[in-house]
Coordinates of C-alpha atoms and ligand atoms in Angstrom, one line a residue:
M279 CA 16.5 -11.2 -2.4
G280 CA 14.3 -14.0 -1.4
L281 CA 10.9 -13.6 0.5
N282 CA 11.8 -13.8 4.2
E283 CA 15.2 -13.1 4.4
A284 CA 15.3 -10.1 6.3
M285 CA 16.0 -7.0 4.5
P286 CA 19.2 -5.6 5.4
V287 CA 18.9 -2.4 6.9
Q288 CA 21.2 0.1 6.0
L289 CA 22.4 2.1 9.2
E290 CA 22.3 5.5 9.6
K291 CA 24.9 8.5 8.8
G292 CA 28.0 7.7 10.1
C293 CA 28.1 3.9 9.8
Q294 CA 27.0 4.1 6.1
G295 CA 27.9 1.3 3.6
L296 CA 27.2 -1.2 7.3
T297 CA 24.2 -3.4 6.5
E298 CA 22.6 -5.4 9.9
N299 CA 20.6 -8.7 9.6
R300 CA 17.3 -7.9 11.3
R301 CA 13.6 -7.8 10.6
S302 CA 12.8 -3.9 9.6
L303 CA 10.3 -2.3 10.9
G304 CA 7.8 -0.2 9.1
L305 CA 5.3 2.6 10.4
Y306 CA 1.9 3.2 8.7
L307 CA -0.1 6.4 9.9
H308 CA -3.4 6.5 8.8
V309 CA -5.0 10.2 7.9
P310 CA -8.5 9.8 7.6
F311 CA -10.0 12.8 6.0
C312 CA -11.1 13.5 2.7
S313 CA -12.6 16.6 0.7
R314 CA -15.5 14.0 -0.3
P315 CA -15.7 9.9 -0.8
C316 CA -15.4 8.8 -4.5
D317 CA -17.6 6.7 -5.8
Y318 CA -15.5 3.3 -5.1
C319 CA -13.7 3.7 -2.2
A320 CA -14.5 1.9 1.2
F321 CA -11.3 3.1 3.0
Y322 CA -12.0 5.0 6.2
Q323 CA -12.3 8.6 6.0
V324 CA -14.8 11.5 7.0
Q325 CA -15.0 15.3 5.8
S326 CA -12.5 17.4 8.0
D327 CA -13.5 20.3 10.2
R328 CA -10.3 22.2 12.1
Q329 CA -11.3 21.0 15.5
G330 CA -11.8 17.2 13.9
I331 CA -8.1 17.8 12.4
L332 CA -6.8 19.4 16.0
D333 CA -8.2 16.3 17.8
Y334 CA -6.4 13.8 15.5
I335 CA -3.4 15.2 15.9
E336 CA -3.8 15.3 19.2
G337 CA -4.6 11.4 19.3
V338 CA -1.7 10.5 16.7
S339 CA 0.7 12.4 19.8
R340 CA -0.9 10.0 22.6
E341 CA -0.9 6.9 20.2
I342 CA 2.5 7.6 19.7
E343 CA 3.3 8.0 23.3
I344 CA 1.5 4.8 24.5
L345 CA 3.2 2.9 21.2
N346 CA 6.9 3.9 23.2
C347 CA 9.1 2.4 20.7
D348 CA 11.9 2.4 21.9
Q349 CA 13.9 1.6 18.3
G350 CA 14.0 3.7 15.2
I351 CA 11.9 2.9 11.9
D352 CA 13.1 2.0 8.5
T353 CA 9.9 3.2 6.5
C354 CA 7.4 4.9 6.9
F355 CA 4.2 5.2 5.0
W356 CA 0.9 8.2 5.6
G357 CA -2.3 7.0 3.8
G358 CA -5.7 7.5 4.1
G359 CA -7.8 9.2 3.4
T360 CA -5.9 12.2 1.9
P361 CA -2.8 13.1 4.2
S362 CA -2.5 15.9 1.7
L363 CA -5.7 17.7 2.8
L364 CA -3.9 19.0 5.9
P365 CA -2.9 22.6 5.6
A366 CA 1.0 22.8 5.8
G367 CA 1.4 23.6 9.4
D368 CA -0.2 20.4 10.5
L369 CA 1.6 18.4 8.2
E370 CA 4.4 19.8 10.0
K371 CA 3.3 18.8 13.3
L372 CA 2.7 15.1 12.3
C373 CA 6.0 15.0 10.9
R374 CA 7.7 16.4 14.3
L375 CA 5.5 13.9 16.2
I376 CA 7.2 11.1 14.0
V377 CA 10.5 12.3 13.8
D378 CA 10.2 13.1 18.1
G379 CA 8.8 9.5 18.7
F380 CA 10.8 7.1 16.4
G381 CA 13.6 9.7 14.6
R382 CA 13.9 10.1 10.9
P383 CA 12.6 6.5 9.1
R384 CA 15.7 5.4 7.9
L385 CA 15.1 4.0 4.4
E386 CA 12.0 5.5 3.2
W387 CA 8.9 8.1 4.0
T388 CA 6.0 8.3 2.0
V389 CA 2.9 10.5 1.8
E390 CA 0.0 9.9 -0.6
M391 CA -1.6 12.8 -2.0
A392 CA -4.4 13.8 -4.2
P393 CA -3.9 15.9 -7.5
S394 CA -6.9 18.6 -5.9
S395 CA -4.8 19.6 -2.6
V396 CA -1.3 19.2 -3.8
K397 CA 0.4 22.6 -2.9
A398 CA 4.0 23.9 -3.0
D399 CA 4.1 24.6 0.9
K400 CA 2.9 21.5 1.6
L401 CA 5.6 19.8 -0.4
Q402 CA 8.1 22.2 1.2
I403 CA 7.4 21.1 4.7
L404 CA 7.3 17.3 3.7
K405 CA 10.4 17.5 1.7
D406 CA 12.2 19.8 4.8
C407 CA 11.3 16.9 7.4
G408 CA 12.4 14.1 5.5
V409 CA 9.6 12.7 3.3
N410 CA 11.5 10.8 0.3
R411 CA 8.7 9.7 -1.4
V412 CA 5.3 10.8 -3.0
S413 CA 2.9 8.9 -4.2
L414 CA 0.1 10.5 -6.2
G415 CA -3.7 9.3 -7.0
I416 CA -4.1 9.7 -10.3
Q417 CA -6.4 6.9 -11.1
S418 CA -6.8 8.1 -15.0
L419 CA -5.7 11.0 -16.9
D420 CA -9.2 10.3 -19.4
E421 CA -11.7 13.0 -18.4
G422 CA -14.9 10.2 -18.6
M423 CA -13.0 7.7 -16.5
L424 CA -12.8 10.1 -13.9
D425 CA -16.1 11.0 -13.8
S426 CA -17.2 7.3 -13.6
L427 CA -15.3 7.2 -10.8
G428 CA -16.7 10.2 -9.1
R429 CA -13.1 11.9 -8.7
P430 CA -13.1 15.6 -7.8
H431 CA -10.5 16.5 -10.5
S432 CA -9.9 16.7 -13.9
P433 CA -6.9 15.6 -16.2
K434 CA -5.5 19.0 -16.4
Q435 CA -5.2 19.2 -12.8
V436 CA -3.4 15.8 -12.3
L437 CA -0.9 17.1 -14.7
S438 CA -0.1 20.1 -13.1
A439 CA -0.1 18.4 -9.3
Y440 CA 2.5 15.7 -10.9
D441 CA 4.4 18.6 -12.6
L442 CA 4.4 20.4 -8.7
I443 CA 5.5 17.3 -7.0
K444 CA 8.6 16.6 -9.9
S445 CA 9.8 19.7 -9.3
F446 CA 10.7 19.0 -5.4
E447 CA 12.8 16.3 -6.6
F448 CA 11.9 13.5 -4.3
D449 CA 13.6 10.2 -4.4
S450 CA 10.7 8.3 -5.6
V451 CA 7.0 9.4 -6.7
N452 CA 4.4 6.3 -7.6
I453 CA 1.2 7.0 -9.3
D454 CA -1.7 5.1 -8.6
L455 CA -3.8 3.9 -11.9
M456 CA -7.3 1.8 -11.8
F457 CA -8.5 -0.2 -14.7
A458 CA -11.3 -1.7 -15.5
I459 CA -13.4 1.2 -14.9
P460 CA -17.3 1.0 -16.0
G461 CA -17.1 2.0 -19.8
Q462 CA -13.5 1.6 -20.0
T463 CA -12.2 -0.1 -23.3
P464 CA -8.9 -1.6 -24.2
E465 CA -7.7 1.3 -25.9
Q466 CA -8.3 3.8 -23.3
L467 CA -6.6 2.0 -21.1
S468 CA -3.5 1.7 -23.7
E469 CA -3.9 5.7 -23.7
D470 CA -3.9 6.1 -20.1
L471 CA -0.9 3.8 -19.8
R472 CA 0.7 6.0 -22.5
N473 CA -0.1 9.2 -20.8
A474 CA 0.9 7.5 -17.2
V475 CA 4.5 6.4 -18.9
A476 CA 5.2 9.7 -20.4
L477 CA 5.0 11.3 -16.9
E478 CA 8.1 9.2 -16.3
P479 CA 6.9 8.3 -12.5
D480 CA 9.5 5.6 -11.0
H481 CA 6.6 3.3 -9.6
I482 CA 3.4 2.9 -11.0
S483 CA 0.3 0.9 -8.8
T484 CA -2.2 -0.3 -10.9
Y485 CA -5.6 -1.2 -8.7
C486 CA -8.1 -3.2 -10.5
L487 CA -11.5 -1.3 -9.6
T488 CA -13.4 -3.4 -6.9
F489 CA -16.8 -2.8 -6.1
E490 CA -16.8 -2.3 -2.3
E491 CA -19.8 -2.8 -0.3
D492 CA -21.3 0.8 1.2
T493 CA -19.9 2.5 -1.9
A494 CA -21.9 4.4 -4.6
L495 CA -20.7 2.1 -7.3
Y496 CA -21.4 -0.8 -5.6
V497 CA -25.2 0.4 -5.4
K498 CA -24.9 0.9 -8.9
L499 CA -23.6 -2.7 -9.7
S500 CA -26.5 -3.8 -7.5
Q501 CA -28.7 -2.0 -9.7
G502 CA -27.7 -3.6 -12.5
K503 CA -26.5 -0.1 -13.8
V504 CA -22.9 -1.6 -14.2
S505 CA -21.4 -4.6 -14.6
I506 CA -18.3 -7.1 -14.2
D507 CA -16.7 -8.7 -17.2
Q508 CA -13.9 -10.9 -16.1
E509 CA -12.7 -11.7 -20.0
L510 CA -12.3 -7.8 -20.2
E511 CA -10.3 -7.5 -16.9
E512 CA -8.4 -10.3 -17.8
Q513 CA -7.5 -8.6 -21.0
L514 CA -6.7 -5.3 -19.2
Y515 CA -4.1 -7.0 -17.1
R516 CA -2.4 -8.2 -20.1
L517 CA -2.2 -5.3 -21.5
I518 CA -0.8 -3.2 -18.5
W519 CA 1.7 -6.5 -18.3
E520 CA 2.7 -5.4 -21.8
K521 CA 2.5 -2.0 -22.0
L522 CA 4.4 -1.4 -18.6
G523 CA 6.9 -4.1 -19.2
E524 CA 7.6 -2.4 -22.6
A525 CA 8.6 0.7 -20.9
G526 CA 11.1 -0.6 -18.4
Y527 CA 8.6 -0.7 -15.3
E528 CA 8.8 -4.6 -13.6
Q529 CA 6.2 -6.2 -11.9
Y530 CA 7.1 -7.1 -8.6
E531 CA 3.4 -7.5 -7.0
I532 CA 0.1 -8.2 -8.3
S533 CA -0.5 -4.6 -8.3
N534 CA 3.1 -3.0 -8.8
Y535 CA 5.7 -2.1 -11.2
A536 CA 8.7 0.1 -10.8
K537 CA 11.9 1.1 -12.4
P538 CA 15.2 -0.9 -10.9
G539 CA 15.5 -0.2 -7.5
K540 CA 12.4 1.7 -6.7
Q541 CA 10.2 -0.8 -5.3
C542 CA 8.2 0.5 -2.1
L543 CA 10.3 -0.7 0.5
H544 CA 7.4 -0.3 3.2
N545 CA 5.1 -2.3 1.2
L546 CA 7.8 -4.7 1.0
N547 CA 8.4 -4.9 4.5
T548 CA 4.5 -5.8 5.4
W549 CA 4.2 -8.4 2.6
R550 CA 7.2 -10.0 3.9
M551 CA 5.8 -10.7 7.1
N552 CA 8.0 -8.3 8.9
E553 CA 6.4 -5.7 11.6
W554 CA 5.3 -2.6 11.4
M555 CA 3.1 -0.5 13.7
G556 CA -0.3 1.3 12.3
V557 CA -1.2 4.4 14.0
G558 CA -4.7 6.4 13.3
P559 CA -8.3 5.0 13.1
S560 CA -8.4 2.1 11.3
A561 CA -4.9 1.4 11.0
A562 CA -3.4 -2.2 11.3
S563 CA -0.5 -3.2 13.1
Q564 CA 1.4 -6.4 13.1
Y565 CA 4.1 -5.9 16.0
K566 CA 5.8 -7.5 18.9
G567 CA 3.9 -10.5 18.3
V568 CA 0.3 -9.5 17.9
R569 CA -2.3 -8.5 14.5
S570 CA -4.2 -6.1 15.7
S571 CA -6.6 -2.8 14.1
N572 CA -7.8 0.3 15.7
P573 CA -11.0 1.0 15.4
S574 CA -12.4 2.4 12.1
D575 CA -14.1 5.4 13.3
L576 CA -12.4 8.5 14.9
D577 CA -14.5 9.1 18.2
K578 CA -14.1 5.5 19.0
W579 CA -10.3 5.5 18.5
R580 CA -9.7 8.7 20.6
D581 CA -11.7 7.1 23.2
N582 CA -9.6 4.1 23.4
I583 CA -6.5 6.2 23.1
D584 CA -7.6 8.7 25.9
K585 CA -7.8 5.1 27.9
G586 CA -4.3 3.9 27.1
L587 CA -5.3 1.3 24.6
R588 CA -4.6 0.7 20.5
G589 CA -5.0 -2.2 18.7
T590 CA -8.3 -3.3 20.1
E591 CA -10.0 -4.8 17.4
D592 CA -9.4 -8.1 15.2
R593 CA -6.5 -8.9 17.7
V594 CA -4.7 -12.0 16.7
F595 CA -1.7 -13.6 18.3
L596 CA 1.2 -14.1 15.6
S597 CA 1.6 -18.1 15.9
D598 CA 4.5 -19.4 13.5
D599 CA 1.4 -21.0 11.7
L600 CA -0.2 -17.8 10.7
L601 CA 3.2 -16.4 9.6
L602 CA 4.0 -19.1 7.5
E603 CA 0.6 -19.3 5.7
D604 CA 0.7 -15.5 5.4
S605 CA 4.1 -15.5 3.9
V606 CA 3.4 -18.0 1.4
I607 CA 0.3 -16.1 0.3
F608 CA 1.5 -13.2 0.4
G609 CA 5.3 -14.2 -1.2
L610 CA 2.9 -15.8 -4.1
R611 CA 1.6 -12.4 -5.1
M612 CA 5.3 -10.9 -5.5
N613 CA 7.2 -11.4 -8.4
E614 CA 9.9 -12.8 -6.4
G615 CA 7.5 -15.7 -5.1
V616 CA 8.3 -18.1 -2.2
D617 CA 11.8 -19.9 -1.6
C618 CA 11.2 -23.2 0.6
Q619 CA 14.6 -23.5 1.4
L620 CA 14.4 -19.4 3.2
L621 CA 11.7 -20.7 4.5
A622 CA 12.9 -23.3 6.4
Q623 CA 15.5 -20.4 8.3
R624 CA 12.7 -19.3 9.8
F625 CA 9.4 -22.1 10.1
D626 CA 9.2 -25.6 11.0
S627 CA 10.2 -27.5 7.7
S628 CA 7.5 -29.8 8.4
K629 CA 4.9 -27.7 8.2
I630 CA 6.5 -26.2 4.7
G631 CA 5.9 -29.5 3.2
Q632 CA 2.4 -29.3 3.1
F633 CA 2.5 -26.4 1.9
Q634 CA 4.8 -27.7 -1.1
E635 CA 2.2 -30.4 -1.8
R636 CA -0.3 -27.9 -2.3
L637 CA 2.0 -25.5 -4.1
D638 CA 2.9 -28.6 -6.5
T639 CA -0.7 -28.9 -7.6
L640 CA -0.8 -25.0 -8.4
V641 CA 1.8 -26.1 -10.5
A642 CA 0.7 -29.2 -12.3
D643 CA -2.5 -26.8 -12.9
G644 CA -0.7 -24.6 -14.8
L645 CA -1.0 -21.5 -12.2
G646 CA 2.6 -21.8 -10.6
D647 CA 6.1 -22.6 -11.8
R648 CA 8.7 -24.5 -9.8
S649 CA 12.5 -24.2 -9.9
G650 CA 14.2 -26.3 -7.2
Q651 CA 12.3 -25.4 -3.5
H652 CA 11.4 -22.0 -5.5
Y653 CA 7.8 -21.2 -6.0
T654 CA 6.4 -18.5 -8.3
L655 CA 2.8 -17.9 -9.8
S656 CA 2.5 -18.5 -13.6
D657 CA 0.7 -15.4 -16.0
K658 CA -2.4 -17.5 -15.8
G659 CA -1.7 -17.9 -11.7
R660 CA -1.1 -14.3 -11.4
L661 CA -4.5 -13.7 -12.9
V662 CA -6.3 -15.5 -10.3
A663 CA -4.1 -14.5 -7.5
D664 CA -7.0 -14.2 -4.6
A665 CA -8.7 -17.2 -5.4
V666 CA -5.4 -19.1 -5.2
G667 CA -4.6 -17.3 -1.8
A668 CA -7.9 -18.5 -0.5
E669 CA -6.8 -21.8 -1.4
L670 CA -3.6 -21.8 1.2
V671 CA -5.7 -20.6 4.1
G672 CA -6.1 -23.4 6.9
I673 CA -4.1 -25.6 5.3
L674 CA -2.1 -26.4 8.7
Ligands
SAM979 C1 -5.9 6.3 -0.3 S1 -6.1 6.1 -1.9 C2 -4.8 7.3 -2.2 C3 -4.7 8.5 -1.8 C4 -5.9 9.8 -2.1 N1 -6.8 9.5 -1.2 C5 -6.3 9.7 -3.4 O1 -7.3 9.3 -3.6 O2 -5.6 10.2 -4.7 C6 -5.2 4.7 -2.2 C7 -5.8 4.3 -3.7 O3 -6.2 2.9 -3.3 C8 -7.2 2.6 -4.7 N2 -8.2 2.4 -4.5 C9 -9.2 2.9 -3.5 N3 -10.5 2.3 -3.7 C10 -10.2 1.2 -4.3 C11 -11.1 0.0 -5.4 N4 -12.3 0.0 -4.8 N5 -10.7 -0.3 -6.1 C12 -9.6 -0.6 -6.9 N6 -8.4 0.1 -6.3 C13 -8.8 1.2 -5.3 C14 -6.9 4.1 -5.6 O4 -6.2 3.7 -6.6 C15 -6.3 5.1 -4.6 O5 -5.3 5.9 -5.0
SF4_980 S1 -9.8 7.0 -3.1 FE1 -8.6 9.1 -2.0 S2 -9.7 10.6 -2.3 FE2 -11.6 9.5 -2.5 S3 -12.4 8.9 -1.0 FE3 -10.6 7.3 -1.0 S4 -9.3 7.9 0.3 FE4 -10.6 10.0 0.0

């Protein structure tokens, strides 16, 4: 399916087999609690206490009321923070709020989990409520690498959490891996990949470590205690392409690999510049013509919600120019690439022409490939995808 084709949406029970060509709608819920921050992570998260969790759940309930969404959702994704840190009873409350507010997601419902908080009672509740995909933050199966990342679990804990998740037979299980971890050699990454593939998840996300400001690893970087080696990063990227490809995982986005038919629909919906609502502190939305975020602060978010306000930060009205620009940038990050004929069904073709000039330059520089009106990044281009994206900003 091409970049800007509306994702055909499978209708609910009773109408199975029918498809409807409308743009799909996602819901992202940010659950901002972690036991302690990992050394690399800049996602908004705080340590949880009972009252904080209860206030959060109340806030989610009110935010859903404010949204007053009159259409069902196709995908739902709970990220964090660590959704699995919540006790089973709280997970159930959140599930009910989602189902009461939007109905069960029609296609996919993912919940992120961290190995040290995976428990059978939580998995049972999630499964019973309709969650059909679990994403486990493994990062590495090497004790030394987990230590360098400041992860609070051992490889043994990772394996038992994974086995428990598998025993619940969700439709899909993703594992997150990180690479270019300080001190990591290609041999160590190969071993991690071998061990990860042996677990047989149907989806693997592989993230190159980024040194985010205000993290413990960033401080180490600025003190010269660790360093970035771009040549090694490139070698590790290529290693991942090779090893995961050999194991039957198809790359469909810079950081994402899946067995056939197991791509994450929620993320595809986002990258294809469809709509999604974000609920919870720091959650971003692209909904009803506006892109916006909630404050990355539980108290500020709750104050806003109590006043009936959401999406108060970084508000931008979604012009066609902005959507076209992002469709091209995010389209190139996906292996499906950018199909200018399909884009022309949604956007002004003279503006698409302006992008094509730049895309042709990428092709001439060996960073992209062109077939008719269809552009993809070459291997060389994929290694510098962030820089390619930056080049495409502000063309219109
Ligand atoms: C919200 S976390 C995942 C869920 C859970 N909190 C956990 O840590 O297991 C999302 C994922 O983003 C990735 N990530 C976070 N910070 C990163 C960074 N600085 N560089 C690369 N990947 C990062 C990690 O792979 C992590 O699993
Ligand atoms: S990686 Fe996950 S567990 Fe670690 S701080 Fe970030 S959100 Fe929390």
